[in-house]
mmCIF file of C-alpha atoms and ligand atoms in Angstrom:
data_model
loop_
_atom_site.group_PDB
_atom_site.id
_atom_site.type_symbol
_atom_site.label_atom_id
_atom_site.label_comp_id
_atom_site.label_asym_id
_atom_site.label_seq_id
_atom_site.Cartn_x
_atom_site.Cartn_y
_atom_site.Cartn_z
ATOM 1 C CA SER A 1 -150.415 76.922 172.791
ATOM 2 C CA LEU A 2 -149.016 73.464 172.076
ATOM 3 C CA ALA A 3 -147.113 74.824 169.046
ATOM 4 C CA SER A 4 -145.752 77.675 171.095
ATOM 5 C CA ARG A 5 -144.596 75.369 173.901
ATOM 6 C CA MET A 6 -142.838 73.084 171.405
ATOM 7 C CA HIS A 7 -141.087 76.072 169.840
ATOM 8 C CA LEU A 8 -139.947 77.254 173.231
ATOM 9 C CA LYS A 9 -138.691 73.803 174.169
ATOM 10 C CA ASN A 10 -136.664 73.452 170.963
ATOM 11 C CA MET A 11 -135.342 76.991 170.655
ATOM 12 C CA SER A 12 -132.348 76.808 172.999
ATOM 13 C CA PRO A 13 -130.995 73.421 171.849
ATOM 14 C CA VAL A 14 -131.372 74.421 168.173
ATOM 15 C CA LEU A 15 -129.610 77.754 168.710
ATOM 16 C CA LYS A 16 -126.813 76.137 170.702
ATOM 17 C CA ARG A 17 -126.248 73.554 167.990
ATOM 18 C CA ALA A 18 -126.365 76.158 165.212
ATOM 19 C CA PHE A 19 -123.802 78.404 166.939
ATOM 20 C CA LYS A 20 -121.514 75.472 167.648
ATOM 21 C CA LYS A 21 -121.655 73.972 164.161
ATOM 22 C CA THR A 22 -121.083 77.225 162.299
ATOM 23 C CA ASN A 23 -118.365 78.837 164.462
ATOM 24 C CA LEU A 24 -120.517 81.927 164.682
ATOM 25 C CA ASN A 25 -119.994 84.469 167.431
ATOM 26 C CA GLN A 26 -120.612 88.132 168.158
ATOM 27 C CA LYS A 27 -117.709 89.177 165.908
ATOM 28 C CA ASN A 28 -118.617 87.387 162.703
ATOM 29 C CA ILE A 29 -122.391 87.816 162.819
ATOM 30 C CA ASP A 30 -123.499 90.873 160.828
ATOM 31 C CA TYR A 31 -127.278 90.663 161.094
ATOM 32 C CA ILE A 32 -130.016 88.606 162.698
ATOM 33 C CA SER A 33 -132.947 87.590 160.481
ATOM 34 C CA VAL A 34 -136.237 86.000 161.449
ATOM 35 C CA THR A 35 -139.559 84.919 159.959
ATOM 36 C CA ASN A 36 -142.032 87.530 161.186
ATOM 37 C CA GLY A 37 -145.136 86.160 159.387
ATOM 38 C CA PRO A 38 -147.542 84.955 158.208
ATOM 39 C CA GLY A 39 -148.569 81.924 160.293
ATOM 40 C CA LEU A 40 -149.621 80.820 163.729
ATOM 41 C CA ILE A 41 -149.079 83.770 166.019
ATOM 42 C CA PRO A 42 -148.067 81.779 169.153
ATOM 43 C CA ALA A 43 -145.275 80.109 167.164
ATOM 44 C CA LEU A 44 -144.213 83.301 165.361
ATOM 45 C CA ILE A 45 -143.941 85.205 168.634
ATOM 46 C CA ILE A 46 -141.427 82.699 170.051
ATOM 47 C CA GLY A 47 -139.196 83.086 166.969
ATOM 48 C CA VAL A 48 -139.455 86.860 166.801
ATOM 49 C CA GLN A 49 -138.923 87.276 170.542
ATOM 50 C CA THR A 50 -135.803 85.089 170.387
ATOM 51 C CA ALA A 51 -134.454 87.105 167.440
ATOM 52 C CA LYS A 52 -135.151 90.380 169.282
ATOM 53 C CA THR A 53 -133.239 89.080 172.290
ATOM 54 C CA LEU A 54 -130.256 88.044 170.126
ATOM 55 C CA SER A 55 -130.344 91.356 168.279
ATOM 56 C CA TYR A 56 -130.318 93.289 171.564
ATOM 57 C CA ALA A 57 -127.699 91.135 173.259
ATOM 58 C CA LEU A 58 -125.323 90.939 170.280
ATOM 59 C CA LYS A 59 -126.043 94.534 169.157
ATOM 60 C CA LYS A 60 -126.886 93.528 165.586
ATOM 61 C CA PRO A 61 -129.602 94.865 163.248
ATOM 62 C CA LEU A 62 -132.699 92.695 162.867
ATOM 63 C CA VAL A 63 -134.341 91.833 159.531
ATOM 64 C CA GLY A 64 -137.913 90.468 159.444
ATOM 65 C CA ILE A 65 -138.660 88.132 156.520
ATOM 66 C CA HIS A 66 -141.951 86.977 155.012
ATOM 67 C CA HIS A 67 -142.111 83.171 155.094
ATOM 68 C CA ILE A 68 -142.898 82.902 151.371
ATOM 69 C CA GLU A 69 -140.040 85.234 150.458
ATOM 70 C CA GLY A 70 -137.825 82.688 152.199
ATOM 71 C CA HIS A 71 -139.270 79.796 150.146
ATOM 72 C CA ILE A 72 -138.695 81.760 146.946
ATOM 73 C CA TYR A 73 -135.116 82.731 147.830
ATOM 74 C CA ALA A 74 -134.255 79.128 148.719
ATOM 75 C CA ASN A 75 -133.708 78.862 144.944
ATOM 76 C CA TRP A 76 -130.814 81.354 145.062
ATOM 77 C CA LEU A 77 -128.494 78.929 146.813
ATOM 78 C CA LYS A 78 -127.371 76.472 144.192
ATOM 79 C CA LYS A 79 -124.962 74.426 146.314
ATOM 80 C CA PRO A 80 -125.074 73.530 149.995
ATOM 81 C CA ILE A 81 -122.741 75.702 152.115
ATOM 82 C CA LYS A 82 -120.044 73.470 153.590
ATOM 83 C CA LEU A 83 -120.122 74.149 157.304
ATOM 84 C CA LYS A 84 -116.725 72.528 157.956
ATOM 85 C CA THR A 85 -114.902 75.015 155.727
ATOM 86 C CA HIS A 86 -116.910 77.965 156.959
ATOM 87 C CA LYS A 87 -114.596 80.131 159.045
ATOM 88 C CA GLY A 88 -117.011 82.943 159.640
ATOM 89 C CA LYS A 89 -116.477 84.218 156.087
ATOM 90 C CA ASN A 90 -119.370 84.727 153.738
ATOM 91 C CA ASN A 91 -118.917 81.995 151.121
ATOM 92 C CA PHE A 92 -122.398 82.384 149.649
ATOM 93 C CA LYS A 93 -122.260 82.588 145.844
ATOM 94 C CA PRO A 94 -125.771 83.537 144.846
ATOM 95 C CA TRP A 95 -127.580 82.679 141.664
ATOM 96 C CA LYS A 96 -128.127 85.645 139.347
ATOM 97 C CA PRO A 97 -131.451 84.942 137.674
ATOM 98 C CA GLU A 98 -132.987 86.687 134.731
ATOM 99 C CA PHE A 99 -136.346 88.360 135.244
ATOM 100 C CA PRO A 100 -139.299 88.261 134.740
ATOM 101 C CA MET A 101 -139.658 85.074 136.672
ATOM 102 C CA LEU A 102 -142.620 83.006 137.806
ATOM 103 C CA CYS A 103 -142.716 81.331 141.224
ATOM 104 C CA LEU A 104 -145.014 78.437 142.044
ATOM 105 C CA VAL A 105 -145.133 78.369 145.832
ATOM 106 C CA VAL A 106 -146.691 75.201 147.242
ATOM 107 C CA SER A 107 -146.612 74.565 150.969
ATOM 108 C CA GLY A 108 -148.809 73.504 153.865
ATOM 109 C CA GLY A 109 -150.292 76.997 154.153
ATOM 110 C CA HIS A 110 -149.888 78.521 150.673
ATOM 111 C CA THR A 111 -150.505 77.772 147.008
ATOM 112 C CA GLN A 112 -149.612 80.793 144.919
ATOM 113 C CA ILE A 113 -148.392 81.781 141.487
ATOM 114 C CA ILE A 114 -146.218 84.871 141.897
ATOM 115 C CA LEU A 115 -144.674 87.054 139.190
ATOM 116 C CA MET A 116 -141.310 88.684 139.959
ATOM 117 C CA LYS A 117 -140.069 91.454 137.675
ATOM 118 C CA ARG A 118 -136.965 92.115 139.767
ATOM 119 C CA ASP A 119 -135.502 91.168 143.137
ATOM 120 C CA LEU A 120 -137.957 91.514 146.048
ATOM 121 C CA ASN A 121 -140.797 92.519 143.752
ATOM 122 C CA TYR A 122 -143.923 90.365 143.858
ATOM 123 C CA LYS A 123 -147.255 90.245 142.128
ATOM 124 C CA ILE A 124 -149.603 87.435 143.146
ATOM 125 C CA LEU A 125 -151.287 86.205 139.946
ATOM 126 C CA GLY A 126 -153.320 83.480 141.580
ATOM 127 C CA GLU A 127 -153.750 81.508 144.771
ATOM 128 C CA THR A 128 -155.880 78.863 146.408
ATOM 129 C CA VAL A 129 -159.399 79.851 147.343
ATOM 130 C CA ASP A 130 -159.569 77.175 150.067
ATOM 131 C CA ASP A 131 -157.031 74.492 151.106
ATOM 132 C CA ALA A 132 -153.335 74.726 150.293
ATOM 133 C CA VAL A 133 -151.789 71.844 148.306
ATOM 134 C CA GLY A 134 -149.693 70.593 151.238
ATOM 135 C CA GLU A 135 -152.766 70.662 153.427
ATOM 136 C CA ALA A 136 -154.613 68.504 150.874
ATOM 137 C CA PHE A 137 -151.703 65.998 150.834
ATOM 138 C CA ASP A 138 -151.804 65.893 154.648
ATOM 139 C CA LYS A 139 -155.579 65.411 154.776
ATOM 140 C CA VAL A 140 -155.574 62.629 152.180
ATOM 141 C CA ALA A 141 -152.755 60.883 154.086
ATOM 142 C CA LYS A 142 -154.841 61.115 157.252
ATOM 143 C CA LEU A 143 -157.843 59.645 155.433
ATOM 144 C CA LEU A 144 -155.690 56.711 154.355
ATOM 145 C CA GLY A 145 -154.340 56.393 157.897
ATOM 146 C CA VAL A 146 -150.683 56.700 156.870
ATOM 147 C CA GLY A 147 -149.431 59.475 159.191
ATOM 148 C CA TYR A 148 -147.986 62.995 159.120
ATOM 149 C CA PRO A 149 -146.590 64.915 157.275
ATOM 150 C CA GLY A 150 -148.620 63.412 154.472
ATOM 151 C CA GLY A 151 -146.772 64.755 151.438
ATOM 152 C CA PRO A 152 -143.684 62.526 151.494
ATOM 153 C CA LEU A 153 -145.782 59.479 152.463
ATOM 154 C CA ILE A 154 -148.279 59.989 149.652
ATOM 155 C CA GLU A 155 -145.393 60.480 147.208
ATOM 156 C CA LYS A 156 -143.802 57.215 148.347
ATOM 157 C CA MET A 157 -147.062 55.251 148.072
ATOM 158 C CA ALA A 158 -147.857 56.807 144.705
ATOM 159 C CA LYS A 159 -144.713 55.190 143.257
ATOM 160 C CA ILE A 160 -146.346 51.773 143.339
ATOM 161 C CA GLY A 161 -149.858 53.044 142.595
ATOM 162 C CA ASN A 162 -151.787 53.393 139.344
ATOM 163 C CA LYS A 163 -152.398 57.084 138.675
ATOM 164 C CA ASN A 164 -155.175 56.269 136.188
ATOM 165 C CA LYS A 165 -157.135 54.065 138.552
ATOM 166 C CA PHE A 166 -159.364 56.882 139.850
ATOM 167 C CA ASN A 167 -160.335 59.819 137.711
ATOM 168 C CA PHE A 168 -160.449 62.503 140.376
ATOM 169 C CA THR A 169 -161.676 65.963 139.536
ATOM 170 C CA ARG A 170 -159.125 68.566 138.313
ATOM 171 C CA PRO A 171 -160.539 71.534 140.236
ATOM 172 C CA MET A 172 -160.742 74.970 138.587
ATOM 173 C CA MET A 173 -158.765 73.731 135.570
ATOM 174 C CA ASN A 174 -160.935 75.779 133.246
ATOM 175 C CA SER A 175 -161.731 78.697 135.526
ATOM 176 C CA GLY A 176 -159.861 81.080 133.211
ATOM 177 C CA ASP A 177 -157.826 82.563 136.072
ATOM 178 C CA TYR A 178 -154.748 81.394 137.977
ATOM 179 C CA ASN A 179 -156.512 80.438 141.182
ATOM 180 C CA PHE A 180 -156.696 76.970 142.692
ATOM 181 C CA SER A 181 -159.082 74.972 144.861
ATOM 182 C CA PHE A 182 -158.229 71.708 146.580
ATOM 183 C CA SER A 183 -160.980 71.125 149.101
ATOM 184 C CA GLY A 184 -163.319 69.513 146.525
ATOM 185 C CA LEU A 185 -160.578 67.133 145.444
ATOM 186 C CA LYS A 186 -160.005 66.110 149.061
ATOM 187 C CA THR A 187 -163.766 65.499 149.424
ATOM 188 C CA ALA A 188 -163.797 63.389 146.236
ATOM 189 C CA VAL A 189 -161.063 61.221 147.769
ATOM 190 C CA LEU A 190 -163.044 60.998 151.013
ATOM 191 C CA TYR A 191 -166.185 59.780 149.164
ATOM 192 C CA GLU A 192 -164.192 57.182 147.240
ATOM 193 C CA VAL A 193 -162.510 55.852 150.398
ATOM 194 C CA ARG A 194 -165.808 55.751 152.306
ATOM 195 C CA SER A 195 -167.552 53.881 149.529
ATOM 196 C CA GLN A 196 -164.692 51.350 149.376
ATOM 197 C CA GLN A 197 -164.873 50.876 153.152
ATOM 198 C CA ASN A 198 -168.635 50.331 152.961
ATOM 199 C CA PHE A 199 -168.153 47.859 150.135
ATOM 200 C CA LEU A 200 -165.550 45.849 152.104
ATOM 201 C CA HIS A 201 -167.702 46.034 155.212
ATOM 202 C CA ASP A 202 -170.699 44.524 153.427
ATOM 203 C CA LYS A 203 -168.543 41.964 151.634
ATOM 204 C CA ARG A 204 -167.425 40.642 154.991
ATOM 205 C CA GLY A 205 -171.036 40.144 155.951
ATOM 206 C CA LEU A 206 -170.967 43.072 158.359
ATOM 207 C CA ARG A 207 -173.947 44.972 156.945
ATOM 208 C CA GLY A 208 -175.680 46.757 159.831
ATOM 209 C CA VAL A 209 -172.701 46.252 162.174
ATOM 210 C CA GLU A 210 -171.563 49.835 162.711
ATOM 211 C CA SER A 211 -168.613 49.501 165.055
ATOM 212 C CA VAL A 212 -166.322 47.290 162.964
ATOM 213 C CA GLU A 213 -163.744 49.179 160.876
ATOM 214 C CA VAL A 214 -162.408 47.452 157.809
ATOM 215 C CA SER A 215 -158.875 48.195 156.694
ATOM 216 C CA LEU A 216 -157.955 49.190 153.170
ATOM 217 C CA ASP A 217 -155.312 47.163 151.377
ATOM 218 C CA ASN A 218 -151.998 48.722 150.392
ATOM 219 C CA GLN A 219 -152.504 48.540 146.642
ATOM 220 C CA TYR A 220 -155.817 50.376 146.957
ATOM 221 C CA LYS A 221 -154.183 53.077 149.103
ATOM 222 C CA SER A 222 -151.318 53.421 146.644
ATOM 223 C CA ASP A 223 -153.740 53.790 143.717
ATOM 224 C CA ILE A 224 -155.599 56.523 145.627
ATOM 225 C CA ALA A 225 -152.285 58.257 146.432
ATOM 226 C CA ALA A 226 -151.091 58.120 142.808
ATOM 227 C CA SER A 227 -154.430 59.277 141.342
ATOM 228 C CA PHE A 228 -154.751 62.114 143.864
ATOM 229 C CA GLN A 229 -151.157 63.242 143.333
ATOM 230 C CA GLN A 230 -151.633 63.252 139.568
ATOM 231 C CA ALA A 231 -154.809 65.368 139.810
ATOM 232 C CA VAL A 232 -152.898 67.930 141.909
ATOM 233 C CA ILE A 233 -149.897 67.940 139.563
ATOM 234 C CA ASP A 234 -152.082 68.361 136.460
ATOM 235 C CA VAL A 235 -153.736 71.520 137.824
ATOM 236 C CA LEU A 236 -150.513 73.030 139.163
ATOM 237 C CA ILE A 237 -148.662 72.457 135.888
ATOM 238 C CA TYR A 238 -151.482 73.673 133.665
ATOM 239 C CA LYS A 239 -151.903 77.002 135.461
ATOM 240 C CA THR A 240 -148.187 77.590 135.951
ATOM 241 C CA VAL A 241 -147.234 77.047 132.329
ATOM 242 C CA LYS A 242 -150.214 79.081 131.110
ATOM 243 C CA SER A 243 -149.285 82.100 133.223
ATOM 244 C CA ALA A 244 -145.575 81.720 132.389
ATOM 245 C CA LYS A 245 -146.364 81.909 128.671
ATOM 246 C CA LYS A 246 -148.659 84.878 129.133
ATOM 247 C CA HIS A 247 -146.033 86.860 131.017
ATOM 248 C CA LYS A 248 -143.170 85.611 128.817
ATOM 249 C CA VAL A 249 -141.034 84.779 131.824
ATOM 250 C CA LYS A 250 -137.405 83.659 131.532
ATOM 251 C CA ASN A 251 -137.448 81.405 134.582
ATOM 252 C CA ILE A 252 -139.964 79.313 136.467
ATOM 253 C CA ILE A 253 -139.089 78.392 140.035
ATOM 254 C CA LEU A 254 -140.690 76.120 142.609
ATOM 255 C CA GLY A 255 -140.786 76.732 146.347
ATOM 256 C CA GLY A 256 -142.407 75.462 149.554
ATOM 257 C CA GLY A 257 -142.619 72.010 151.149
ATOM 258 C CA VAL A 258 -144.517 70.401 148.247
ATOM 259 C CA SER A 259 -141.669 71.395 145.884
ATOM 260 C CA ALA A 260 -139.821 68.397 147.394
ATOM 261 C CA ASN A 261 -142.170 66.190 145.351
ATOM 262 C CA LYS A 262 -140.041 64.519 142.663
ATOM 263 C CA GLU A 263 -143.001 63.713 140.446
ATOM 264 C CA LEU A 264 -144.050 67.387 140.425
ATOM 265 C CA GLN A 265 -140.462 68.445 139.655
ATOM 266 C CA LYS A 266 -140.171 65.884 136.844
ATOM 267 C CA GLN A 267 -143.506 66.516 135.154
ATOM 268 C CA LEU A 268 -143.251 70.320 135.383
ATOM 269 C CA SER A 269 -139.739 70.201 133.960
ATOM 270 C CA GLN A 270 -140.876 67.983 131.051
ATOM 271 C CA LYS A 271 -143.864 70.209 130.292
ATOM 272 C CA ILE A 272 -141.737 73.376 130.239
ATOM 273 C CA LYS A 273 -139.159 71.741 127.933
ATOM 274 C CA LYS A 274 -141.918 70.654 125.586
ATOM 275 C CA GLU A 275 -144.194 73.691 125.540
ATOM 276 C CA PHE A 276 -142.007 76.611 126.542
ATOM 277 C CA PRO A 277 -138.398 75.624 125.799
ATOM 278 C CA LEU A 278 -137.006 79.164 126.063
ATOM 279 C CA CYS A 279 -137.836 79.201 129.733
ATOM 280 C CA ASN A 280 -135.555 77.701 132.413
ATOM 281 C CA PHE A 281 -136.831 75.703 135.352
ATOM 282 C CA HIS A 282 -135.361 75.602 138.879
ATOM 283 C CA PHE A 283 -136.222 74.123 142.232
ATOM 284 C CA PRO A 284 -134.375 74.343 145.569
ATOM 285 C CA TYR A 285 -131.976 71.571 146.530
ATOM 286 C CA SER A 286 -133.782 69.071 148.648
ATOM 287 C CA LYS A 287 -132.929 70.239 152.193
ATOM 288 C CA LEU A 288 -134.171 73.712 151.345
ATOM 289 C CA THR A 289 -137.598 72.686 150.041
ATOM 290 C CA THR A 290 -139.367 72.334 153.395
ATOM 291 C CA ASP A 291 -139.183 74.964 156.149
ATOM 292 C CA ASN A 292 -135.655 75.886 157.183
ATOM 293 C CA ALA A 293 -133.752 78.852 158.589
ATOM 294 C CA LEU A 294 -131.202 79.116 155.781
ATOM 295 C CA MET A 295 -133.805 80.261 153.247
ATOM 296 C CA ILE A 296 -134.760 83.079 155.637
ATOM 297 C CA SER A 297 -131.175 84.300 155.821
ATOM 298 C CA ILE A 298 -130.780 84.154 152.022
ATOM 299 C CA ALA A 299 -133.869 86.369 151.637
ATOM 300 C CA ALA A 300 -132.448 88.675 154.338
ATOM 301 C CA TYR A 301 -129.188 88.941 152.338
ATOM 302 C CA TYR A 302 -131.201 90.484 149.459
ATOM 303 C CA ARG A 303 -133.193 92.778 151.764
ATOM 304 C CA ILE A 304 -129.910 94.037 153.234
ATOM 305 C CA LYS A 305 -128.264 94.418 149.802
ATOM 306 C CA ASN A 306 -131.230 96.492 148.652
ATOM 307 C CA ASN A 307 -131.455 98.509 151.883
ATOM 308 C CA LYS A 308 -134.989 97.301 152.468
ATOM 309 C CA GLU A 309 -136.611 97.355 155.885
ATOM 310 C CA ILE A 310 -133.647 96.646 158.110
ATOM 311 C CA GLY A 311 -134.863 97.155 161.651
ATOM 312 C CA ASN A 312 -133.686 96.665 165.186
ATOM 313 C CA TRP A 313 -134.819 94.718 168.212
ATOM 314 C CA LYS A 314 -137.400 97.361 169.038
ATOM 315 C CA SER A 315 -139.084 97.520 165.621
ATOM 316 C CA ALA A 316 -139.496 93.766 164.939
ATOM 317 C CA LYS A 317 -143.009 92.428 165.329
ATOM 318 C CA ALA A 318 -144.731 89.102 164.541
ATOM 319 C CA ASP A 319 -147.676 89.442 162.167
ATOM 320 C CA ALA A 320 -149.965 86.434 161.566
ATOM 321 C CA ASN A 321 -151.364 88.042 158.380
ATOM 322 C CA LEU A 322 -148.185 89.570 156.982
ATOM 323 C CA LYS A 323 -148.516 90.419 153.266
ATOM 324 C CA LEU A 324 -145.808 89.734 150.691
ATOM 325 C CA LYS A 325 -144.549 93.067 149.371
HETATM 326 O O1 LIG B 239 -143.175 74.746 153.494
HETATM 327 P P1 LIG B 239 -143.482 73.679 154.465
HETATM 328 O O2 LIG B 239 -142.324 72.905 155.051
HETATM 329 O O3 LIG B 239 -144.320 74.255 155.670
HETATM 330 C C1 LIG B 239 -145.292 75.259 155.457
HETATM 331 O O4 LIG B 239 -144.889 76.415 155.251
HETATM 332 O O5 LIG B 239 -146.464 74.860 155.416
HETATM 333 O O6 LIG B 239 -144.495 72.683 153.754
HETATM 334 C C2 LIG B 239 -145.005 71.590 154.440
HETATM 335 C C3 LIG B 239 -145.958 70.846 153.540
HETATM 336 C C4 LIG B 239 -146.694 69.737 154.253
HETATM 337 O O7 LIG B 239 -148.066 69.874 153.973
HETATM 338 C C5 LIG B 239 -146.109 68.489 153.631
HETATM 339 O O8 LIG B 239 -147.023 67.391 153.564
HETATM 340 C C6 LIG B 239 -145.725 68.963 152.245
HETATM 341 O O9 LIG B 239 -145.236 70.264 152.449
HETATM 342 N N1 LIG B 239 -144.690 68.127 151.628
HETATM 343 C C7 LIG B 239 -144.872 67.419 150.499
HETATM 344 C C8 LIG B 239 -143.679 66.700 150.282
HETATM 345 N N2 LIG B 239 -142.795 67.003 151.285
HETATM 346 C C9 LIG B 239 -143.447 67.886 152.107
HETATM 347 N N3 LIG B 239 -145.927 67.318 149.677
HETATM 348 C C10 LIG B 239 -145.826 66.500 148.608
HETATM 349 N N4 LIG B 239 -144.718 65.768 148.343
HETATM 350 C C11 LIG B 239 -143.621 65.827 149.145
HETATM 351 N N5 LIG B 239 -142.539 65.092 148.870
HETATM 352 ZN ZN1 LIG B 240 -143.107 76.846 154.529
#
């Protein structure tokens, strides 16, 4: 209910600002698009209900988009659209990728390897069996007491950390499939941090004194961040490149909030160049890596172009468990 109240509070100001900045009005809007799932239903309902209202009031068709489809299609916009020069005309020049293509989607709720043989066609080759990667970044950041969202903070700390300091487990590396698991890795970090806290506690002569919390020093935290990040990157890269080779894909793309991670971008790019040089690698430009509305409208552009599931204000519905199809 807190999420839903925050959505409601922000909806009007965000819409007002968006309309003002883009010179959009009833005449130059063609369609309304909205994320209709998956996710937290109270939050989804606010978005879908707003889109239904706009669709009804402006008399425009309504296109529901799967959140992950949006993250994938964020890659189709190669340059930011300049709002100042936008006079209501469509100046979107989309990327024309070659298929088959492999998508590594890494966000706070998803970790998936998806094969695309053509536009809007998805086959999930593997996914996490427990926590999503972003979730693991957030939980480790919380353990280290550095705040939320954890991903960017862990990445920043990792820059001054030693990634070889702790040899954390590389979960499911040799499972033979393309699935992932990150909850064990998070627990390994928890055990390490607890044991360090106990060690510092005793060193200060506080053995038996329960209520005193000892703080971890910054270098230690940075070493944890770097070692954890490297364990995550190793597994993601290994499984992605393996499945890309198997399916002989022409492109590998990254999507989702964790795709903002520069170290992941750099190491995946290097690995592809070295082991699979015929394949191209892409990631969204930085503002489109984490959740945004533009990626939803780019995905809608392809749904509309392909005459797929264009609805109206009556047919749109939020679905917490929406499947990618
Ligand atoms: O896609 P997104 O914005 O929201 C969901 O759909 O979940 O992803 C958010 C997630 C958060 O868990 C956040 O910590 C993570 O993406 N994230 C990062 C980075 N920036 C955001 N993780 C690692 N490195 C980053 N630079
Ligand atoms: Zn997302």
